[in-house]
Amino acid sequence: MTIINNSKTDPNKILPMTYMWAREHYKTGVANNWTPEEVSMQKDVEQWKSDNVLSEEEKKMIMWNLGFFSTAESLTANNIVLAVYNHITNPECRQYLLRQAYEEAVHTDTFIYCCDTLGLDPEEVFNMYKTIPKIKEKDDFVVNLTQIVFDPNFKTDTKENIQKFLQDLIGFYVIMEGIYFYAGFAMMLALKRQNKMIGIGEQFEYIMRDESVHLAFGCDLINTIKTENPEVWTEDFQKESIRLIKESVELEKEYALNACPNGIVGINANQFVEYVEYIADRRLERIDLPKQYNTENPFPWMSQSTDLSKEKNFFETRVTEYQTAGNLDWEK
Ligand code: MN
Ligand code: FE
């Protein structure tokens, strides 16, 4: 049994399952269900419209993160539906990919909701991936890295093409969702810790919780392909993967320094740079590549949200709510 290029796989026959990790991630995704409208934006609207709560710099930082995430979510969704889904025919993996695609739709919806409630210009927000160079550079880097997999004639039938497919998975799961998202998460959650824009902050926490599962699925997928096709995981390919990840780290550092040049109360801009390095090392280790930075985590408080153990209060309330959702009384 193999996860790609298996002519015996029937994509419609999900039982019995081979890859139980895919099933686990699916169940975790369902247990984490949420929608943006559940989060009140009332206080955010007051703060956004007030002249003395947010500095101009904070407003710019918020706009940049809304701008980056608003389109990064659909770039990610497109990759799942238009590229990955074609080549991963294993049914339990496809079940997870469908779940992930839905979550990306929820994330995109979050930015629609933010535009609506805060009265932002959607043309401005959803165009920032073209108009803000530091956002465009990040997106272009991943898009260029992964373009070939979108070719309708692309097949994972040779060693080189499996490597290209792996590069797509590294581009979207490790770099986009695993590295590019995290300076923005740290900024928005740092702001929330100052009691500013707490509605958006909570939405970013939910998104981050989802993304940590996307990332885990992506790494399990990459590692499975590696294990089943060891000939593709050459020294050169590993070196090239490290080089790409390091290049993306540089782009993410520049993004952080430009989005938030003077930091946020109690945090200097360089700590966001350190955080990106710390996160990148964790991603490298997750796919069995050597750490490159050995930077300490400048924001230990972030791991309370990223490591997502169910005993955390924030998550417990949500998860419980949804786990009982099956018993809804429809008479009411
Ligand atoms: Mn997402
Ligand atoms: Fe995602």
mmCIF file with all atom_site columns, C-alpha atoms in Angstrom, residues 4-204:
data_model
loop_
_atom_site.group_PDB
_atom_site.id
_atom_site.type_symbol
_atom_site.label_atom_id
_atom_site.label_alt_id
_atom_site.label_comp_id
_atom_site.label_asym_id
_atom_site.label_entity_id
_atom_site.label_seq_id
_atom_site.pdbx_PDB_ins_code
_atom_site.Cartn_x
_atom_site.Cartn_y
_atom_site.Cartn_z
_atom_site.occupancy
_atom_site.B_iso_or_equiv
_atom_site.pdbx_formal_charge
_atom_site.auth_seq_id
_atom_site.auth_comp_id
_atom_site.auth_asym_id
_atom_site.auth_atom_id
_atom_site.pdbx_PDB_model_num
ATOM 1   C CA . ILE A 1 4   ? 0.718   8.116  -4.209  1.00 0.00 ? 4   ILE A CA 1
ATOM 2   C CA . ASN A 1 5   ? 0.825   6.211  -7.508  1.00 0.00 ? 5   ASN A CA 1
ATOM 3   C CA . ASN A 1 6   ? -1.186  3.292  -6.218  1.00 0.00 ? 6   ASN A CA 1
ATOM 4   C CA . SER A 1 7   ? -3.318  1.903  -9.006  1.00 0.00 ? 7   SER A CA 1
ATOM 5   C CA . LYS A 1 8   ? -5.092  -0.379 -6.512  1.00 0.00 ? 8   LYS A CA 1
ATOM 6   C CA . THR A 1 9   ? -6.433  2.498  -4.409  1.00 0.00 ? 9   THR A CA 1
ATOM 7   C CA . ASP A 1 10  ? -10.188 2.933  -4.794  1.00 0.00 ? 10  ASP A CA 1
ATOM 8   C CA . PRO A 1 11  ? -10.791 6.561  -3.811  1.00 0.00 ? 11  PRO A CA 1
ATOM 9   C CA . ASN A 1 12  ? -14.396 5.744  -2.940  1.00 0.00 ? 12  ASN A CA 1
ATOM 10  C CA . LYS A 1 13  ? -13.709 2.851  -0.607  1.00 0.00 ? 13  LYS A CA 1
ATOM 11  C CA . ILE A 1 14  ? -12.656 4.389  2.695   1.00 0.00 ? 14  ILE A CA 1
ATOM 12  C CA . LEU A 1 15  ? -12.820 1.262  4.868   1.00 0.00 ? 15  LEU A CA 1
ATOM 13  C CA . PRO A 1 16  ? -10.621 -0.363 5.955   1.00 0.00 ? 16  PRO A CA 1
ATOM 14  C CA . MET A 1 17  ? -8.221  2.550  6.481   1.00 0.00 ? 17  MET A CA 1
ATOM 15  C CA . THR A 1 18  ? -4.462  2.520  6.078   1.00 0.00 ? 18  THR A CA 1
ATOM 16  C CA . TYR A 1 19  ? -3.388  5.954  7.283   1.00 0.00 ? 19  TYR A CA 1
ATOM 17  C CA . MET A 1 20  ? -4.958  6.404  10.711  1.00 0.00 ? 20  MET A CA 1
ATOM 18  C CA . TRP A 1 21  ? -3.171  9.739  11.216  1.00 0.00 ? 21  TRP A CA 1
ATOM 19  C CA . ALA A 1 22  ? -5.333  11.209 8.429   1.00 0.00 ? 22  ALA A CA 1
ATOM 20  C CA . ARG A 1 23  ? -8.457  10.005 10.231  1.00 0.00 ? 23  ARG A CA 1
ATOM 21  C CA . GLU A 1 24  ? -7.206  11.486 13.543  1.00 0.00 ? 24  GLU A CA 1
ATOM 22  C CA . HIS A 1 25  ? -6.617  14.887 11.947  1.00 0.00 ? 25  HIS A CA 1
ATOM 23  C CA . TYR A 1 26  ? -10.090 14.767 10.416  1.00 0.00 ? 26  TYR A CA 1
ATOM 24  C CA . LYS A 1 27  ? -11.666 14.066 13.819  1.00 0.00 ? 27  LYS A CA 1
ATOM 25  C CA . THR A 1 28  ? -9.626  16.856 15.436  1.00 0.00 ? 28  THR A CA 1
ATOM 26  C CA . GLY A 1 29  ? -10.759 19.270 12.728  1.00 0.00 ? 29  GLY A CA 1
ATOM 27  C CA . VAL A 1 30  ? -14.409 18.411 13.283  1.00 0.00 ? 30  VAL A CA 1
ATOM 28  C CA . ALA A 1 31  ? -14.067 18.743 17.080  1.00 0.00 ? 31  ALA A CA 1
ATOM 29  C CA . ASN A 1 32  ? -12.565 22.235 16.573  1.00 0.00 ? 32  ASN A CA 1
ATOM 30  C CA . ASN A 1 33  ? -15.441 23.565 14.487  1.00 0.00 ? 33  ASN A CA 1
ATOM 31  C CA . TRP A 1 34  ? -16.130 27.317 14.703  1.00 0.00 ? 34  TRP A CA 1
ATOM 32  C CA . THR A 1 35  ? -17.413 30.190 12.593  1.00 0.00 ? 35  THR A CA 1
ATOM 33  C CA . PRO A 1 36  ? -16.337 33.847 12.685  1.00 0.00 ? 36  PRO A CA 1
ATOM 34  C CA . GLU A 1 37  ? -19.819 35.174 13.487  1.00 0.00 ? 37  GLU A CA 1
ATOM 35  C CA . GLU A 1 38  ? -19.654 33.482 16.901  1.00 0.00 ? 38  GLU A CA 1
ATOM 36  C CA . VAL A 1 39  ? -17.064 36.063 17.919  1.00 0.00 ? 39  VAL A CA 1
ATOM 37  C CA . SER A 1 40  ? -18.359 39.497 18.869  1.00 0.00 ? 40  SER A CA 1
ATOM 38  C CA . MET A 1 41  ? -16.653 42.377 17.078  1.00 0.00 ? 41  MET A CA 1
ATOM 39  C CA . GLN A 1 42  ? -18.410 45.113 19.071  1.00 0.00 ? 42  GLN A CA 1
ATOM 40  C CA . LYS A 1 43  ? -15.387 46.158 21.107  1.00 0.00 ? 43  LYS A CA 1
ATOM 41  C CA . ASP A 1 44  ? -13.129 45.903 18.053  1.00 0.00 ? 44  ASP A CA 1
ATOM 42  C CA . VAL A 1 45  ? -15.399 48.263 16.129  1.00 0.00 ? 45  VAL A CA 1
ATOM 43  C CA . GLU A 1 46  ? -15.286 50.804 18.997  1.00 0.00 ? 46  GLU A CA 1
ATOM 44  C CA . GLN A 1 47  ? -11.516 50.561 19.230  1.00 0.00 ? 47  GLN A CA 1
ATOM 45  C CA . TRP A 1 48  ? -11.000 50.723 15.472  1.00 0.00 ? 48  TRP A CA 1
ATOM 46  C CA . LYS A 1 49  ? -13.117 53.884 15.163  1.00 0.00 ? 49  LYS A CA 1
ATOM 47  C CA . SER A 1 50  ? -11.721 55.578 18.282  1.00 0.00 ? 50  SER A CA 1
ATOM 48  C CA . ASP A 1 51  ? -8.858  58.048 17.884  1.00 0.00 ? 51  ASP A CA 1
ATOM 49  C CA . ASN A 1 52  ? -7.030  57.131 21.055  1.00 0.00 ? 52  ASN A CA 1
ATOM 50  C CA . VAL A 1 53  ? -6.896  53.346 21.339  1.00 0.00 ? 53  VAL A CA 1
ATOM 51  C CA . LEU A 1 54  ? -4.814  52.183 18.385  1.00 0.00 ? 54  LEU A CA 1
ATOM 52  C CA . SER A 1 55  ? -1.722  53.964 17.085  1.00 0.00 ? 55  SER A CA 1
ATOM 53  C CA . GLU A 1 56  ? -1.316  54.503 13.343  1.00 0.00 ? 56  GLU A CA 1
ATOM 54  C CA . GLU A 1 57  ? 1.381   51.836 13.420  1.00 0.00 ? 57  GLU A CA 1
ATOM 55  C CA . GLU A 1 58  ? -0.914  49.332 15.093  1.00 0.00 ? 58  GLU A CA 1
ATOM 56  C CA . LYS A 1 59  ? -3.601  50.040 12.521  1.00 0.00 ? 59  LYS A CA 1
ATOM 57  C CA . LYS A 1 60  ? -1.138  49.456 9.705   1.00 0.00 ? 60  LYS A CA 1
ATOM 58  C CA . MET A 1 61  ? 0.039   46.206 11.289  1.00 0.00 ? 61  MET A CA 1
ATOM 59  C CA . ILE A 1 62  ? -3.567  44.988 11.593  1.00 0.00 ? 62  ILE A CA 1
ATOM 60  C CA . MET A 1 63  ? -4.291  45.934 7.967   1.00 0.00 ? 63  MET A CA 1
ATOM 61  C CA . TRP A 1 64  ? -1.186  44.125 6.727   1.00 0.00 ? 64  TRP A CA 1
ATOM 62  C CA . ASN A 1 65  ? -2.164  40.964 8.553   1.00 0.00 ? 65  ASN A CA 1
ATOM 63  C CA . LEU A 1 66  ? -5.746  41.121 7.305   1.00 0.00 ? 66  LEU A CA 1
ATOM 64  C CA . GLY A 1 67  ? -4.373  41.747 3.802   1.00 0.00 ? 67  GLY A CA 1
ATOM 65  C CA . PHE A 1 68  ? -1.892  38.900 3.907   1.00 0.00 ? 68  PHE A CA 1
ATOM 66  C CA . PHE A 1 69  ? -4.228  36.309 5.440   1.00 0.00 ? 69  PHE A CA 1
ATOM 67  C CA . SER A 1 70  ? -7.296  37.247 3.391   1.00 0.00 ? 70  SER A CA 1
ATOM 68  C CA . THR A 1 71  ? -5.704  35.945 0.189   1.00 0.00 ? 71  THR A CA 1
ATOM 69  C CA . ALA A 1 72  ? -3.208  33.420 1.616   1.00 0.00 ? 72  ALA A CA 1
ATOM 70  C CA . GLU A 1 73  ? -6.205  31.388 2.790   1.00 0.00 ? 73  GLU A CA 1
ATOM 71  C CA . SER A 1 74  ? -7.611  31.050 -0.721  1.00 0.00 ? 74  SER A CA 1
ATOM 72  C CA . LEU A 1 75  ? -4.197  30.391 -2.279  1.00 0.00 ? 75  LEU A CA 1
ATOM 73  C CA . THR A 1 76  ? -3.959  27.502 0.195   1.00 0.00 ? 76  THR A CA 1
ATOM 74  C CA . ALA A 1 77  ? -7.480  26.299 -0.577  1.00 0.00 ? 77  ALA A CA 1
ATOM 75  C CA . ASN A 1 78  ? -6.713  26.354 -4.312  1.00 0.00 ? 78  ASN A CA 1
ATOM 76  C CA . ASN A 1 79  ? -3.632  24.244 -3.767  1.00 0.00 ? 79  ASN A CA 1
ATOM 77  C CA . ILE A 1 80  ? -5.626  21.612 -1.879  1.00 0.00 ? 80  ILE A CA 1
ATOM 78  C CA . VAL A 1 81  ? -8.492  21.402 -4.324  1.00 0.00 ? 81  VAL A CA 1
ATOM 79  C CA . LEU A 1 82  ? -6.705  21.987 -7.646  1.00 0.00 ? 82  LEU A CA 1
ATOM 80  C CA . ALA A 1 83  ? -3.358  20.310 -7.033  1.00 0.00 ? 83  ALA A CA 1
ATOM 81  C CA . VAL A 1 84  ? -3.021  18.059 -3.970  1.00 0.00 ? 84  VAL A CA 1
ATOM 82  C CA . TYR A 1 85  ? -6.446  16.398 -4.287  1.00 0.00 ? 85  TYR A CA 1
ATOM 83  C CA . ASN A 1 86  ? -5.629  15.185 -7.807  1.00 0.00 ? 86  ASN A CA 1
ATOM 84  C CA . HIS A 1 87  ? -2.584  13.266 -6.721  1.00 0.00 ? 87  HIS A CA 1
ATOM 85  C CA . ILE A 1 88  ? -3.625  11.985 -3.319  1.00 0.00 ? 88  ILE A CA 1
ATOM 86  C CA . THR A 1 89  ? -6.248  9.375  -4.120  1.00 0.00 ? 89  THR A CA 1
ATOM 87  C CA . ASN A 1 90  ? -6.189  7.664  -0.730  1.00 0.00 ? 90  ASN A CA 1
ATOM 88  C CA . PRO A 1 91  ? -9.749  8.094  0.630   1.00 0.00 ? 91  PRO A CA 1
ATOM 89  C CA . GLU A 1 92  ? -8.959  8.910  4.278   1.00 0.00 ? 92  GLU A CA 1
ATOM 90  C CA . CYS A 1 93  ? -6.476  11.567 3.121   1.00 0.00 ? 93  CYS A CA 1
ATOM 91  C CA . ARG A 1 94  ? -9.081  12.968 0.741   1.00 0.00 ? 94  ARG A CA 1
ATOM 92  C CA . GLN A 1 95  ? -11.595 13.081 3.581   1.00 0.00 ? 95  GLN A CA 1
ATOM 93  C CA . TYR A 1 96  ? -9.134  15.238 5.508   1.00 0.00 ? 96  TYR A CA 1
ATOM 94  C CA . LEU A 1 97  ? -8.404  17.423 2.444   1.00 0.00 ? 97  LEU A CA 1
ATOM 95  C CA . LEU A 1 98  ? -12.131 18.113 2.090   1.00 0.00 ? 98  LEU A CA 1
ATOM 96  C CA . ARG A 1 99  ? -12.292 19.100 5.755   1.00 0.00 ? 99  ARG A CA 1
ATOM 97  C CA . GLN A 1 100 ? -9.254  21.341 5.363   1.00 0.00 ? 100 GLN A CA 1
ATOM 98  C CA . ALA A 1 101 ? -10.740 22.976 2.265   1.00 0.00 ? 101 ALA A CA 1
ATOM 99  C CA . TYR A 1 102 ? -13.855 23.804 4.292   1.00 0.00 ? 102 TYR A CA 1
ATOM 100 C CA . GLU A 1 103 ? -11.736 25.285 7.081   1.00 0.00 ? 103 GLU A CA 1
ATOM 101 C CA . GLU A 1 104 ? -9.932  27.498 4.556   1.00 0.00 ? 104 GLU A CA 1
ATOM 102 C CA . ALA A 1 105 ? -13.374 28.720 3.435   1.00 0.00 ? 105 ALA A CA 1
ATOM 103 C CA . VAL A 1 106 ? -14.172 29.547 7.088   1.00 0.00 ? 106 VAL A CA 1
ATOM 104 C CA . HIS A 1 107 ? -10.890 31.440 7.345   1.00 0.00 ? 107 HIS A CA 1
ATOM 105 C CA . THR A 1 108 ? -11.641 33.435 4.214   1.00 0.00 ? 108 THR A CA 1
ATOM 106 C CA . ASP A 1 109 ? -15.056 34.141 5.708   1.00 0.00 ? 109 ASP A CA 1
ATOM 107 C CA . THR A 1 110 ? -13.328 35.600 8.766   1.00 0.00 ? 110 THR A CA 1
ATOM 108 C CA . PHE A 1 111 ? -11.777 38.313 6.625   1.00 0.00 ? 111 PHE A CA 1
ATOM 109 C CA . ILE A 1 112 ? -15.095 39.038 4.920   1.00 0.00 ? 112 ILE A CA 1
ATOM 110 C CA . TYR A 1 113 ? -16.602 39.407 8.405   1.00 0.00 ? 113 TYR A CA 1
ATOM 111 C CA . CYS A 1 114 ? -13.761 41.719 9.491   1.00 0.00 ? 114 CYS A CA 1
ATOM 112 C CA . CYS A 1 115 ? -14.240 43.934 6.430   1.00 0.00 ? 115 CYS A CA 1
ATOM 113 C CA . ASP A 1 116 ? -17.994 44.064 7.049   1.00 0.00 ? 116 ASP A CA 1
ATOM 114 C CA . THR A 1 117 ? -17.859 44.823 10.769  1.00 0.00 ? 117 THR A CA 1
ATOM 115 C CA . LEU A 1 118 ? -14.946 47.276 10.744  1.00 0.00 ? 118 LEU A CA 1
ATOM 116 C CA . GLY A 1 119 ? -16.127 48.948 7.543   1.00 0.00 ? 119 GLY A CA 1
ATOM 117 C CA . LEU A 1 120 ? -12.861 48.271 5.729   1.00 0.00 ? 120 LEU A CA 1
ATOM 118 C CA . ASP A 1 121 ? -12.535 48.707 1.993   1.00 0.00 ? 121 ASP A CA 1
ATOM 119 C CA . PRO A 1 122 ? -12.531 45.160 0.590   1.00 0.00 ? 122 PRO A CA 1
ATOM 120 C CA . GLU A 1 123 ? -10.737 46.380 -2.550  1.00 0.00 ? 123 GLU A CA 1
ATOM 121 C CA . GLU A 1 124 ? -7.885  47.511 -0.345  1.00 0.00 ? 124 GLU A CA 1
ATOM 122 C CA . VAL A 1 125 ? -7.744  44.417 1.897   1.00 0.00 ? 125 VAL A CA 1
ATOM 123 C CA . PHE A 1 126 ? -8.095  41.769 -0.804  1.00 0.00 ? 126 PHE A CA 1
ATOM 124 C CA . ASN A 1 127 ? -5.651  43.560 -3.129  1.00 0.00 ? 127 ASN A CA 1
ATOM 125 C CA . MET A 1 128 ? -2.815  43.871 -0.644  1.00 0.00 ? 128 MET A CA 1
ATOM 126 C CA . TYR A 1 129 ? -1.221  40.682 -1.953  1.00 0.00 ? 129 TYR A CA 1
ATOM 127 C CA . LYS A 1 130 ? -0.585  42.677 -5.117  1.00 0.00 ? 130 LYS A CA 1
ATOM 128 C CA . THR A 1 131 ? -0.051  46.186 -3.770  1.00 0.00 ? 131 THR A CA 1
ATOM 129 C CA . ILE A 1 132 ? 2.135   45.576 -0.691  1.00 0.00 ? 132 ILE A CA 1
ATOM 130 C CA . PRO A 1 133 ? 5.535   44.319 -1.906  1.00 0.00 ? 133 PRO A CA 1
ATOM 131 C CA . LYS A 1 134 ? 6.414   42.477 1.320   1.00 0.00 ? 134 LYS A CA 1
ATOM 132 C CA . ILE A 1 135 ? 3.187   40.476 1.053   1.00 0.00 ? 135 ILE A CA 1
ATOM 133 C CA . LYS A 1 136 ? 3.522   39.939 -2.694  1.00 0.00 ? 136 LYS A CA 1
ATOM 134 C CA . GLU A 1 137 ? 7.084   38.634 -2.323  1.00 0.00 ? 137 GLU A CA 1
ATOM 135 C CA . LYS A 1 138 ? 5.948   35.962 0.144   1.00 0.00 ? 138 LYS A CA 1
ATOM 136 C CA . ASP A 1 139 ? 3.031   34.797 -1.998  1.00 0.00 ? 139 ASP A CA 1
ATOM 137 C CA . ASP A 1 140 ? 5.047   34.893 -5.226  1.00 0.00 ? 140 ASP A CA 1
ATOM 138 C CA . PHE A 1 141 ? 7.742   32.754 -3.640  1.00 0.00 ? 141 PHE A CA 1
ATOM 139 C CA . VAL A 1 142 ? 5.289   29.952 -2.797  1.00 0.00 ? 142 VAL A CA 1
ATOM 140 C CA . VAL A 1 143 ? 3.319   30.280 -6.036  1.00 0.00 ? 143 VAL A CA 1
ATOM 141 C CA . ASN A 1 144 ? 6.477   30.014 -8.173  1.00 0.00 ? 144 ASN A CA 1
ATOM 142 C CA . LEU A 1 145 ? 7.672   27.062 -6.145  1.00 0.00 ? 145 LEU A CA 1
ATOM 143 C CA . THR A 1 146 ? 4.466   25.127 -6.697  1.00 0.00 ? 146 THR A CA 1
ATOM 144 C CA . GLN A 1 147 ? 3.237   26.199 -10.141 1.00 0.00 ? 147 GLN A CA 1
ATOM 145 C CA . ILE A 1 148 ? 4.173   23.006 -11.984 1.00 0.00 ? 148 ILE A CA 1
ATOM 146 C CA . VAL A 1 149 ? 1.877   20.847 -9.861  1.00 0.00 ? 149 VAL A CA 1
ATOM 147 C CA . PHE A 1 150 ? -1.099  22.887 -11.135 1.00 0.00 ? 150 PHE A CA 1
ATOM 148 C CA . ASP A 1 151 ? -0.365  21.790 -14.713 1.00 0.00 ? 151 ASP A CA 1
ATOM 149 C CA . PRO A 1 152 ? -3.257  19.455 -15.697 1.00 0.00 ? 152 PRO A CA 1
ATOM 150 C CA . ASN A 1 153 ? -0.735  17.086 -17.295 1.00 0.00 ? 153 ASN A CA 1
ATOM 151 C CA . PHE A 1 154 ? 1.453   16.852 -14.220 1.00 0.00 ? 154 PHE A CA 1
ATOM 152 C CA . LYS A 1 155 ? 1.827   13.320 -12.823 1.00 0.00 ? 155 LYS A CA 1
ATOM 153 C CA . THR A 1 156 ? 3.776   11.982 -9.867  1.00 0.00 ? 156 THR A CA 1
ATOM 154 C CA . ASP A 1 157 ? 5.159   9.176  -12.016 1.00 0.00 ? 157 ASP A CA 1
ATOM 155 C CA . THR A 1 158 ? 8.906   9.840  -11.889 1.00 0.00 ? 158 THR A CA 1
ATOM 156 C CA . LYS A 1 159 ? 11.398  10.491 -9.131  1.00 0.00 ? 159 LYS A CA 1
ATOM 157 C CA . GLU A 1 160 ? 11.752  14.129 -10.280 1.00 0.00 ? 160 GLU A CA 1
ATOM 158 C CA . ASN A 1 161 ? 7.998   14.645 -10.306 1.00 0.00 ? 161 ASN A CA 1
ATOM 159 C CA . ILE A 1 162 ? 7.540   13.142 -6.854  1.00 0.00 ? 162 ILE A CA 1
ATOM 160 C CA . GLN A 1 163 ? 10.188  15.628 -5.718  1.00 0.00 ? 163 GLN A CA 1
ATOM 161 C CA . LYS A 1 164 ? 8.229   18.445 -7.355  1.00 0.00 ? 164 LYS A CA 1
ATOM 162 C CA . PHE A 1 165 ? 5.089   17.264 -5.609  1.00 0.00 ? 165 PHE A CA 1
ATOM 163 C CA . LEU A 1 166 ? 6.958   17.177 -2.290  1.00 0.00 ? 166 LEU A CA 1
ATOM 164 C CA . GLN A 1 167 ? 8.160   20.703 -3.002  1.00 0.00 ? 167 GLN A CA 1
ATOM 165 C CA . ASP A 1 168 ? 4.545   21.766 -3.438  1.00 0.00 ? 168 ASP A CA 1
ATOM 166 C CA . LEU A 1 169 ? 3.666   20.234 -0.068  1.00 0.00 ? 169 LEU A CA 1
ATOM 167 C CA . ILE A 1 170 ? 6.668   21.913 1.554   1.00 0.00 ? 170 ILE A CA 1
ATOM 168 C CA . GLY A 1 171 ? 5.711   25.215 -0.135  1.00 0.00 ? 171 GLY A CA 1
ATOM 169 C CA . PHE A 1 172 ? 2.151   25.249 1.117   1.00 0.00 ? 172 PHE A CA 1
ATOM 170 C CA . TYR A 1 173 ? 2.121   23.211 4.318   1.00 0.00 ? 173 TYR A CA 1
ATOM 171 C CA . VAL A 1 174 ? 5.545   23.999 5.751   1.00 0.00 ? 174 VAL A CA 1
ATOM 172 C CA . ILE A 1 175 ? 6.287   27.480 4.347   1.00 0.00 ? 175 ILE A CA 1
ATOM 173 C CA . MET A 1 176 ? 2.877   29.108 3.812   1.00 0.00 ? 176 MET A CA 1
ATOM 174 C CA . GLU A 1 177 ? 0.890   27.605 6.690   1.00 0.00 ? 177 GLU A CA 1
ATOM 175 C CA . GLY A 1 178 ? 3.834   26.686 8.916   1.00 0.00 ? 178 GLY A CA 1
ATOM 176 C CA . ILE A 1 179 ? 6.100   29.757 8.671   1.00 0.00 ? 179 ILE A CA 1
ATOM 177 C CA . TYR A 1 180 ? 4.412   32.667 6.862   1.00 0.00 ? 180 TYR A CA 1
ATOM 178 C CA . PHE A 1 181 ? 1.369   32.573 9.116   1.00 0.00 ? 181 PHE A CA 1
ATOM 179 C CA . TYR A 1 182 ? 3.249   32.748 12.369  1.00 0.00 ? 182 TYR A CA 1
ATOM 180 C CA . ALA A 1 183 ? 4.682   36.285 12.543  1.00 0.00 ? 183 ALA A CA 1
ATOM 181 C CA . GLY A 1 184 ? 1.141   37.509 11.867  1.00 0.00 ? 184 GLY A CA 1
ATOM 182 C CA . PHE A 1 185 ? -0.315  35.204 14.522  1.00 0.00 ? 185 PHE A CA 1
ATOM 183 C CA . ALA A 1 186 ? 2.242   36.471 17.046  1.00 0.00 ? 186 ALA A CA 1
ATOM 184 C CA . MET A 1 187 ? 1.484   40.135 16.234  1.00 0.00 ? 187 MET A CA 1
ATOM 185 C CA . MET A 1 188 ? -2.274  39.771 16.450  1.00 0.00 ? 188 MET A CA 1
ATOM 186 C CA . LEU A 1 189 ? -2.120  37.727 19.648  1.00 0.00 ? 189 LEU A CA 1
ATOM 187 C CA . ALA A 1 190 ? 0.363   40.175 21.190  1.00 0.00 ? 190 ALA A CA 1
ATOM 188 C CA . LEU A 1 191 ? -2.134  42.929 20.473  1.00 0.00 ? 191 LEU A CA 1
ATOM 189 C CA . LYS A 1 192 ? -4.911  40.875 22.049  1.00 0.00 ? 192 LYS A CA 1
ATOM 190 C CA . ARG A 1 193 ? -2.768  40.531 25.175  1.00 0.00 ? 193 ARG A CA 1
ATOM 191 C CA . GLN A 1 194 ? -2.879  44.346 25.333  1.00 0.00 ? 194 GLN A CA 1
ATOM 192 C CA . ASN A 1 195 ? -6.674  44.095 25.232  1.00 0.00 ? 195 ASN A CA 1
ATOM 193 C CA . LYS A 1 196 ? -6.736  45.548 21.746  1.00 0.00 ? 196 LYS A CA 1
ATOM 194 C CA . MET A 1 197 ? -8.854  44.103 18.922  1.00 0.00 ? 197 MET A CA 1
ATOM 195 C CA . ILE A 1 198 ? -9.750  41.095 21.034  1.00 0.00 ? 198 ILE A CA 1
ATOM 196 C CA . GLY A 1 199 ? -12.441 39.849 18.629  1.00 0.00 ? 199 GLY A CA 1
ATOM 197 C CA . ILE A 1 200 ? -10.016 39.631 15.711  1.00 0.00 ? 200 ILE A CA 1
ATOM 198 C CA . GLY A 1 201 ? -7.450  38.248 18.140  1.00 0.00 ? 201 GLY A CA 1
ATOM 199 C CA . GLU A 1 202 ? -9.794  35.435 19.113  1.00 0.00 ? 202 GLU A CA 1
ATOM 200 C CA . GLN A 1 203 ? -10.504 34.685 15.449  1.00 0.00 ? 203 GLN A CA 1
ATOM 201 C CA . PHE A 1 204 ? -6.767  34.490 14.842  1.00 0.00 ? 204 PHE A CA 1
#
